[in-house]
PDB file of C-alpha atoms in Angstrom:
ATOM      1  CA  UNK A 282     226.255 167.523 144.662  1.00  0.00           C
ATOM      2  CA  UNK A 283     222.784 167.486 146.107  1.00  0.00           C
ATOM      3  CA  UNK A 284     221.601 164.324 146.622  1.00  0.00           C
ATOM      4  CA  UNK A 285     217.595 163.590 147.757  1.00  0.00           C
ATOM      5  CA  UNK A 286     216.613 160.731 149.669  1.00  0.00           C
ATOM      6  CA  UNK A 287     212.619 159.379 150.218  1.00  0.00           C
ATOM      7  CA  UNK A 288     211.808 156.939 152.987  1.00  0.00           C
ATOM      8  CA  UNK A 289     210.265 154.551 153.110  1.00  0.00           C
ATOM      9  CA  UNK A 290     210.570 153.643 149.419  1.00  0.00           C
ATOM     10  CA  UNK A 291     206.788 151.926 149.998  1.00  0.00           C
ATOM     11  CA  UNK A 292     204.246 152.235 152.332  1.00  0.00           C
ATOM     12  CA  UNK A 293     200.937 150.209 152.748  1.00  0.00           C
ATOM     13  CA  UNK A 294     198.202 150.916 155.032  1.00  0.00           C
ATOM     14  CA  UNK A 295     194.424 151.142 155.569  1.00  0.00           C
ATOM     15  CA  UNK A 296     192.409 153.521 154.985  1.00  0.00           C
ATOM     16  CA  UNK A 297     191.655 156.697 157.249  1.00  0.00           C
ATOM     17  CA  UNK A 298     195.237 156.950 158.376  1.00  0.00           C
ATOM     18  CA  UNK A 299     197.241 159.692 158.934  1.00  0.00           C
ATOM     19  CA  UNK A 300     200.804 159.302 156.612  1.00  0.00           C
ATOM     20  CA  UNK A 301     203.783 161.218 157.168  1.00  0.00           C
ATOM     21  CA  UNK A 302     206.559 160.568 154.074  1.00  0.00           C
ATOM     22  CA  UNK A 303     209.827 162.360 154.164  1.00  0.00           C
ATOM     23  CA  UNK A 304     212.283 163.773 151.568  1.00  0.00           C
ATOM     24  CA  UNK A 305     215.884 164.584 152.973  1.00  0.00           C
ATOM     25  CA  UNK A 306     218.324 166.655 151.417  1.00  0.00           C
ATOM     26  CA  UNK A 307     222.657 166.600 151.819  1.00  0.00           C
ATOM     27  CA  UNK A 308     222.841 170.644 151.096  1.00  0.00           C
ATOM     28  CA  UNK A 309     220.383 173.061 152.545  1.00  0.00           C
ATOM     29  CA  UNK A 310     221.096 176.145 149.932  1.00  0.00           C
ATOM     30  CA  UNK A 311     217.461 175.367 148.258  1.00  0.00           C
ATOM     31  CA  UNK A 312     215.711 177.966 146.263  1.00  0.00           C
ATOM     32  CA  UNK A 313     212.152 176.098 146.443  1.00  0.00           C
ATOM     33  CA  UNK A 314     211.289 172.145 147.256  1.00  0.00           C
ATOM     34  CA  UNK A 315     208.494 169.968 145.094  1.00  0.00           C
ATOM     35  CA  UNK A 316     205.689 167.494 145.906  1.00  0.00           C
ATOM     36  CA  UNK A 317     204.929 165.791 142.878  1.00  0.00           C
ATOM     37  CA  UNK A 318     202.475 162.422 142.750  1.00  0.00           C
ATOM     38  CA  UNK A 319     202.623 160.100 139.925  1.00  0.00           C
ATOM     39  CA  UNK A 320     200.332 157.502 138.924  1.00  0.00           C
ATOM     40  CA  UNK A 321     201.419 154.433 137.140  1.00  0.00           C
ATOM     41  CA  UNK A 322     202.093 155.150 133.588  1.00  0.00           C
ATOM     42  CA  UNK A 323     201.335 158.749 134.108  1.00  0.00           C
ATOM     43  CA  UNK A 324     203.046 161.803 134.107  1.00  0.00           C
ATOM     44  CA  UNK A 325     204.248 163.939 137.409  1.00  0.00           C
ATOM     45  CA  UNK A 326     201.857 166.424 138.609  1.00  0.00           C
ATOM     46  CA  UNK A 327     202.294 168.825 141.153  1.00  0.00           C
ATOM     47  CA  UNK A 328     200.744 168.687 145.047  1.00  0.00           C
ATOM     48  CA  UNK A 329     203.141 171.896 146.372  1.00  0.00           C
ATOM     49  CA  UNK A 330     205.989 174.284 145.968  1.00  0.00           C
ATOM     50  CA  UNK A 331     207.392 175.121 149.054  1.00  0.00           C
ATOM     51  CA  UNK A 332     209.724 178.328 148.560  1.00  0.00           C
ATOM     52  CA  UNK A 333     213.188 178.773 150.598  1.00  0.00           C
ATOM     53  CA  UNK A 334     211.634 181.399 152.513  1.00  0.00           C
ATOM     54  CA  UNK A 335     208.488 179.174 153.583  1.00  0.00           C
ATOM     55  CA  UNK A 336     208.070 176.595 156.555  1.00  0.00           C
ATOM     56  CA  UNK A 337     204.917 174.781 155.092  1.00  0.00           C
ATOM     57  CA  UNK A 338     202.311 174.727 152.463  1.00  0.00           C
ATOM     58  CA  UNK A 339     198.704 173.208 152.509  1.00  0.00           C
ATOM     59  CA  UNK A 340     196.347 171.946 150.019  1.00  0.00           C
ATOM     60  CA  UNK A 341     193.297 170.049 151.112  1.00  0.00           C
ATOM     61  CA  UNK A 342     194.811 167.093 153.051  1.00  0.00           C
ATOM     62  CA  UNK A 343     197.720 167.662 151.919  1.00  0.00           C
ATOM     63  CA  UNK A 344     200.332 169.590 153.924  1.00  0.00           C
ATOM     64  CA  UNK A 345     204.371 169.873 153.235  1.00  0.00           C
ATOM     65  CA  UNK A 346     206.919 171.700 155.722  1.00  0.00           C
ATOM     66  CA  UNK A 347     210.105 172.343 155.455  1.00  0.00           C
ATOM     67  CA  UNK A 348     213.238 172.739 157.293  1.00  0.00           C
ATOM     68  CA  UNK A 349     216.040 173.947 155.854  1.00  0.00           C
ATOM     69  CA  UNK A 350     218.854 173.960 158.700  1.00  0.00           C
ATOM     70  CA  UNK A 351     218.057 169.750 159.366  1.00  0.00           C
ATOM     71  CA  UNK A 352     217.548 169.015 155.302  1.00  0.00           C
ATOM     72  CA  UNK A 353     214.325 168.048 155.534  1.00  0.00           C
ATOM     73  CA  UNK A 354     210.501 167.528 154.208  1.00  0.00           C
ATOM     74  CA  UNK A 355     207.507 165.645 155.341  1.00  0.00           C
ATOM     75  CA  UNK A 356     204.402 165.724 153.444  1.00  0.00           C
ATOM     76  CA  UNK A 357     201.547 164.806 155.697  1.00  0.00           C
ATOM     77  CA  UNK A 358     198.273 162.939 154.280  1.00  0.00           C
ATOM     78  CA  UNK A 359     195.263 163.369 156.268  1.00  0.00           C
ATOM     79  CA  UNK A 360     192.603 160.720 156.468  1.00  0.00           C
ATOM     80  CA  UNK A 361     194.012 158.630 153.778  1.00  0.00           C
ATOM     81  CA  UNK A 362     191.796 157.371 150.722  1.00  0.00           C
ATOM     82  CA  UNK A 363     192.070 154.299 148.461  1.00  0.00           C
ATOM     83  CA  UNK A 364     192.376 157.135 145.725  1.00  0.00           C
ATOM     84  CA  UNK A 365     195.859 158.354 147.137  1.00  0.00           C
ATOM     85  CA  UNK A 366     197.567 155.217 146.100  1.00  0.00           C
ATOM     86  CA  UNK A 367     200.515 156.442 144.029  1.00  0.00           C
ATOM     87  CA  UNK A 368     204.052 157.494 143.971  1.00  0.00           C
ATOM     88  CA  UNK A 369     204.828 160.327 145.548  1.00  0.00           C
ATOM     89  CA  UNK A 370     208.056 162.397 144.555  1.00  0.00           C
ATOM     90  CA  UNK A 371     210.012 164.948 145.794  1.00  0.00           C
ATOM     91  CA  UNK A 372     212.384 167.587 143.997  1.00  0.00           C
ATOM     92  CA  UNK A 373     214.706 170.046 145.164  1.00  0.00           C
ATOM     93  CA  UNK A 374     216.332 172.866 143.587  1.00  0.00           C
ATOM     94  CA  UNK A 375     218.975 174.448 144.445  1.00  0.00           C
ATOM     95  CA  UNK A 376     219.607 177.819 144.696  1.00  0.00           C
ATOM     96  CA  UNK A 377     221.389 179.551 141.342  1.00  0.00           C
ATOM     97  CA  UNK A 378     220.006 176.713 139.284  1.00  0.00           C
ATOM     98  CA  UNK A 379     216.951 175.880 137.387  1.00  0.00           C
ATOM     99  CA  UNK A 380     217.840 171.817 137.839  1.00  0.00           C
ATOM    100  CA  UNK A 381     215.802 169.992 140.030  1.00  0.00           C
ATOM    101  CA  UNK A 382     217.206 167.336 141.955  1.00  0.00           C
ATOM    102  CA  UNK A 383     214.121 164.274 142.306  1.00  0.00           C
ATOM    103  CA  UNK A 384     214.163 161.857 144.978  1.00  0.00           C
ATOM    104  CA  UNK A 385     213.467 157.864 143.979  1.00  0.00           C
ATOM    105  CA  UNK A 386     209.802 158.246 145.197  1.00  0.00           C
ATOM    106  CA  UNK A 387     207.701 156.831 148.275  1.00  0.00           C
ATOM    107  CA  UNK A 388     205.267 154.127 146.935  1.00  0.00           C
ATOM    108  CA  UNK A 389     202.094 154.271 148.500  1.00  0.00           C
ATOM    109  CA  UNK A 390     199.389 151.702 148.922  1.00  0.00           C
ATOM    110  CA  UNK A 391     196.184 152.808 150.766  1.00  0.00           C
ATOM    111  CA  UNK A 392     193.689 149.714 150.839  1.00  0.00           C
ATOM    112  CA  UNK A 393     190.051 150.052 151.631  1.00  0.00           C
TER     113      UNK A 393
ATOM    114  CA  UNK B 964     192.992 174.499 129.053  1.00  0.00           C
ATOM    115  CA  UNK B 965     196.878 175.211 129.568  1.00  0.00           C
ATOM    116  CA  UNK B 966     199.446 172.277 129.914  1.00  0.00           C
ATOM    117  CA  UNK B 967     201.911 170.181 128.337  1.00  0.00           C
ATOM    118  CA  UNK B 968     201.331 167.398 125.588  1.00  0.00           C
ATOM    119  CA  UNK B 969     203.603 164.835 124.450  1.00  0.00           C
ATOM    120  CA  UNK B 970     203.130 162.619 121.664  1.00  0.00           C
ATOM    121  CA  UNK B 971     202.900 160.108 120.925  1.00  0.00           C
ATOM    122  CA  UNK B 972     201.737 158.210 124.397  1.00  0.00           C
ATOM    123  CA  UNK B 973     203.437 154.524 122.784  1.00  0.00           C
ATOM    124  CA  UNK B 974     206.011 154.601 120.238  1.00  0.00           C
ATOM    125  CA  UNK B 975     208.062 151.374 119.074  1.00  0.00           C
ATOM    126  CA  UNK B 976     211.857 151.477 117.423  1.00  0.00           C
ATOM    127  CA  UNK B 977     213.964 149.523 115.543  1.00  0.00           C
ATOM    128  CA  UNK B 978     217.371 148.788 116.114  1.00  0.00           C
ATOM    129  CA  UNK B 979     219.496 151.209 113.868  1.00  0.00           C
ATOM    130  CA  UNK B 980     216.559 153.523 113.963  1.00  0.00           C
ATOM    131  CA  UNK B 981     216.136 157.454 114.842  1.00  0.00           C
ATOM    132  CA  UNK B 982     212.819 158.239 116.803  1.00  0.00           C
ATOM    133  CA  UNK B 983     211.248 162.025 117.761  1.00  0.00           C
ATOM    134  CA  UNK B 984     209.199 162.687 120.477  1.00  0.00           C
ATOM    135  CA  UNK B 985     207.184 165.541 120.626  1.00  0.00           C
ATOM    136  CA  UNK B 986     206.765 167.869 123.811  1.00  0.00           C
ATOM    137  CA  UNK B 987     204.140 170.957 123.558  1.00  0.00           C
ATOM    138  CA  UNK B 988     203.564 173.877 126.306  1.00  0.00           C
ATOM    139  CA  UNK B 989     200.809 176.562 126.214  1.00  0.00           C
ATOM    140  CA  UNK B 990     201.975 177.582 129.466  1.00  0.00           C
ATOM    141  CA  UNK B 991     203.968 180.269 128.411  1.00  0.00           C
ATOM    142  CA  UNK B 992     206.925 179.280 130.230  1.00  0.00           C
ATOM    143  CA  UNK B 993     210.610 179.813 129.319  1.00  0.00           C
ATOM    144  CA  UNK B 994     212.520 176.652 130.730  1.00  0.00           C
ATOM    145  CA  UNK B 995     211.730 173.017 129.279  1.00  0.00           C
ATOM    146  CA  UNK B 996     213.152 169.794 130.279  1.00  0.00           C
ATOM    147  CA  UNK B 997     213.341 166.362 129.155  1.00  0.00           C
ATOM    148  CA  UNK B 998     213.660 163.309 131.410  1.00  0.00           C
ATOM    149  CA  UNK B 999     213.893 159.769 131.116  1.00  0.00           C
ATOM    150  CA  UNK B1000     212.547 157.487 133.882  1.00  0.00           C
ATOM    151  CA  UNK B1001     213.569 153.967 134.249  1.00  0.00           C
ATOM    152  CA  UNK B1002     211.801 151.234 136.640  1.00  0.00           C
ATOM    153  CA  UNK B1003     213.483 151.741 140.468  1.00  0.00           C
ATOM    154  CA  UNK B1004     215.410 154.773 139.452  1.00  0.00           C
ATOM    155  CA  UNK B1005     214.648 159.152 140.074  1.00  0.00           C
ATOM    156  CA  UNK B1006     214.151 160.680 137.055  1.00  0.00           C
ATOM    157  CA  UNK B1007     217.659 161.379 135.052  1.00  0.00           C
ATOM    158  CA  UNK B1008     217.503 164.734 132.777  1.00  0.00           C
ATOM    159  CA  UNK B1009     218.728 164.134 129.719  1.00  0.00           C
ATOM    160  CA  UNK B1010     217.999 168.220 127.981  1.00  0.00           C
ATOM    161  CA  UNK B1011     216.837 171.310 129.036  1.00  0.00           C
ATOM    162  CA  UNK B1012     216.218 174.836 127.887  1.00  0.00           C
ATOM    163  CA  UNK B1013     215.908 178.339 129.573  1.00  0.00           C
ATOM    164  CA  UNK B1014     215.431 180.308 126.231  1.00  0.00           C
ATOM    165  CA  UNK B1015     214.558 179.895 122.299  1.00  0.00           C
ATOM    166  CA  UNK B1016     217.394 178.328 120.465  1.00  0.00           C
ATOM    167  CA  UNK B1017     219.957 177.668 123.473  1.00  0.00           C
ATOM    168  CA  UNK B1018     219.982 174.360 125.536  1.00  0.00           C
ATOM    169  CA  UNK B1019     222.327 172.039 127.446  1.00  0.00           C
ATOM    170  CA  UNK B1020     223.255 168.836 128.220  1.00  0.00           C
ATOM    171  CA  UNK B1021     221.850 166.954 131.309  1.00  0.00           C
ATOM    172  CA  UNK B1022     223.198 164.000 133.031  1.00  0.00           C
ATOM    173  CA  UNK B1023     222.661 161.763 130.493  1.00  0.00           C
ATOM    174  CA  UNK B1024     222.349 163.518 127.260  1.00  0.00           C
ATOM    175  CA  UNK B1025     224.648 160.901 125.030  1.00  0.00           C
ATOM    176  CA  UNK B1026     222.588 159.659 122.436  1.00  0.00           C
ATOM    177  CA  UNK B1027     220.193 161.831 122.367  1.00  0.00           C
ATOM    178  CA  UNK B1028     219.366 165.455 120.442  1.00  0.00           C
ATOM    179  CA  UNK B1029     217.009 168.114 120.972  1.00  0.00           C
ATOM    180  CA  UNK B1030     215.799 171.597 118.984  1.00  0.00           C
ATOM    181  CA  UNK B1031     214.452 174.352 120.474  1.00  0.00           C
ATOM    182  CA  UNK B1032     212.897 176.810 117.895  1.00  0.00           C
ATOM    183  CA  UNK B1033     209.482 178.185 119.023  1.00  0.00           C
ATOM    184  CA  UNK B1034     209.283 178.994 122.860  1.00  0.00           C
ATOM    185  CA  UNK B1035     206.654 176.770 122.950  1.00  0.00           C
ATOM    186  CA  UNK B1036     208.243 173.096 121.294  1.00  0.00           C
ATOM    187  CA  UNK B1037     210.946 171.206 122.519  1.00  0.00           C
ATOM    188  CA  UNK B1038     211.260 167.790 120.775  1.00  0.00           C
ATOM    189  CA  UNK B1039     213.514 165.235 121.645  1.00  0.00           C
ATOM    190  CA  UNK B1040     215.184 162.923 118.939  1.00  0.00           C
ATOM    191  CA  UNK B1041     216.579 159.279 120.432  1.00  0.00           C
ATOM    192  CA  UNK B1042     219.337 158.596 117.670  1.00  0.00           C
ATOM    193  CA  UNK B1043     220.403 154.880 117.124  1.00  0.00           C
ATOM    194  CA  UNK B1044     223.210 155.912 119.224  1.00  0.00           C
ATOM    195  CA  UNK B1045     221.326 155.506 121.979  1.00  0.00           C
ATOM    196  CA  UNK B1046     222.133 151.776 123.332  1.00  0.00           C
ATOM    197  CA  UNK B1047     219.857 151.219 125.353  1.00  0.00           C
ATOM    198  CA  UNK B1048     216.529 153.642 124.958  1.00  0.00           C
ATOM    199  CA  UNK B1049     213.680 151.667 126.264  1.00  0.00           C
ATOM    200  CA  UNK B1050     212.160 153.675 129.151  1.00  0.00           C
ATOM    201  CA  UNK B1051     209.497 156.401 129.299  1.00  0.00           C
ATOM    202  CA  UNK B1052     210.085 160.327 128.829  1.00  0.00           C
ATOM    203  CA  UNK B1053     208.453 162.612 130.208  1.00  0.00           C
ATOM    204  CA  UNK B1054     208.662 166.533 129.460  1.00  0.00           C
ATOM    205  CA  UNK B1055     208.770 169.605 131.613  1.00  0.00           C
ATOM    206  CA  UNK B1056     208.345 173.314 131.730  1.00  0.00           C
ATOM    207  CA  UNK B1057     208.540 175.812 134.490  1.00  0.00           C
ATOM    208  CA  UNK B1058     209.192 179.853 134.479  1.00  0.00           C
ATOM    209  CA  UNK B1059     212.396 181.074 134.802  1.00  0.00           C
ATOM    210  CA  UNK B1060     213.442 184.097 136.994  1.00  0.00           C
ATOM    211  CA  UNK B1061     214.004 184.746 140.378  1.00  0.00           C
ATOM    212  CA  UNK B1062     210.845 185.822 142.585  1.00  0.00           C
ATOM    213  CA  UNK B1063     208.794 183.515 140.507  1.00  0.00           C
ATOM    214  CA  UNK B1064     207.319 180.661 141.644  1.00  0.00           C
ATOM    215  CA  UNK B1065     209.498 178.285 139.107  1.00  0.00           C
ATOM    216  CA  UNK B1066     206.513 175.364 139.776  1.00  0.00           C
ATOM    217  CA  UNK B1067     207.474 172.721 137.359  1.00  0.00           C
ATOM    218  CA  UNK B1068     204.897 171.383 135.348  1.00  0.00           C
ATOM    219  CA  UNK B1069     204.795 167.822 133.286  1.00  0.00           C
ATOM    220  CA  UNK B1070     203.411 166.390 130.543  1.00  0.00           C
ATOM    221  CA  UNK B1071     201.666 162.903 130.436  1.00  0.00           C
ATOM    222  CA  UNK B1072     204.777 161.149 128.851  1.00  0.00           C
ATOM    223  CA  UNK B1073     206.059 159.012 126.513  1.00  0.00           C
ATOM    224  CA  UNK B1074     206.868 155.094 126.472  1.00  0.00           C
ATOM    225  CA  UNK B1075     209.330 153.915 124.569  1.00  0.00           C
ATOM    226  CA  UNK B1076     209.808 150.507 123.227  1.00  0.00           C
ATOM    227  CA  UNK B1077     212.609 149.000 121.148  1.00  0.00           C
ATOM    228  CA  UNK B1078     211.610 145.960 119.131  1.00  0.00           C
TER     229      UNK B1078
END
């Protein structure tokens, strides 16, 4: 069974720094890996889709890679803002299924 | 604007008492999934659904129920069987089929209270 783990499980630090949080993974048969971010009381949304077949993705300041062989994910935050304070989730799904598997979540806290 | 809506955002139950929470997708997309999400845990999936009118059970479907007659509705019904329902739901969607991008989309979910 896959099984998705996100450390650290919180993170503080001041603004303007560069953040690295990772997602690890037990099997590396993955159709596609997600970067979700939730605010509190708020529903998931979606930073980037990284596909089997991909090494990394970019959005903005945002950018996820991927390694497949070592289980891995980092999704890198550029010049952190007070505005990226949130959770930030993982999912991976496997390949020949449509279930996700969601990792507990990296709590971050950017202060000004 | 295309998304997902749930409804309500708040919704309070009584012990003994069935409760339905509504999940709505203009995205066009096949799959739908319900979740539940409890403080310091991942999300657990309770339901979901690749096509109209066929769905299964996730990891923690007991005590729950779920319809799915339009492509674009998928509600979830918390039955009184449900010990312990308190948390907050959130719903999903995403495409189905390989060589699509199967991005998985959510809604702005649900909080559940039992009084």
């Amino acid at each position: 069974k896959q099984e998705v783990t996100q450390i650290p499980a919180a993170l503080s630090v001041p603004e303007g720094e560069n953040l690295v949080l990772n997602c690890s993974f037990t099997d590396s048969a993955i159709y596609n890996l997600q970067w979700f971010r939730q605010d509190p009381g708020k529903g998931l949304t979606s930073l980037l889709l990284i596909q089997s077949s991909q090494r990394e993705q970019t959005s903005g300041r945002l950018n996820a890679s991927l390694d497949k062989s070592s289980g891995r994910s980092t999704l890198y935050i550029a010049a952190s803002q007070p505005g990226d304070s949130a959770t930030y989730l993982c999912a991976v799904r496997p390949g020949g299924s449509y279930i996700p598997t969601f990792g507990r979540g990296t709590s971050l806290i950017v202060h000004p | 604007d295309g998304g997902i809506t749930q409804s309500p955002k708040y919704l309070f139950r009584k012990e003994g008492q069935n409760v339905t929470l509504s999940c709505e997708q203009n995205l066009n997309h096949d799959a739908m999934y319900w979740y539940r999400q409890d403080p310091g845990q991942g999300l657990r999936l309770i339901y979901y659904s690749q096509i109209v009118n066929d769905f299964q059970k996730g990891d923690i479907a007991e005590g729950y129920s779920v319809s799915r007659e339009k492509k674009e509705s998928f509600p979830l019904t918390v039955t009184s069987a449900q010990k312990n329902p308190t948390a907050f739901y959130l719903c999903a969607s995403s495409i189905v089929g390989q060589g699509r991008e199967d991005e998985q989309f959510f809604g702005p979910g649900t909080r559940l209270t039992v009084l």
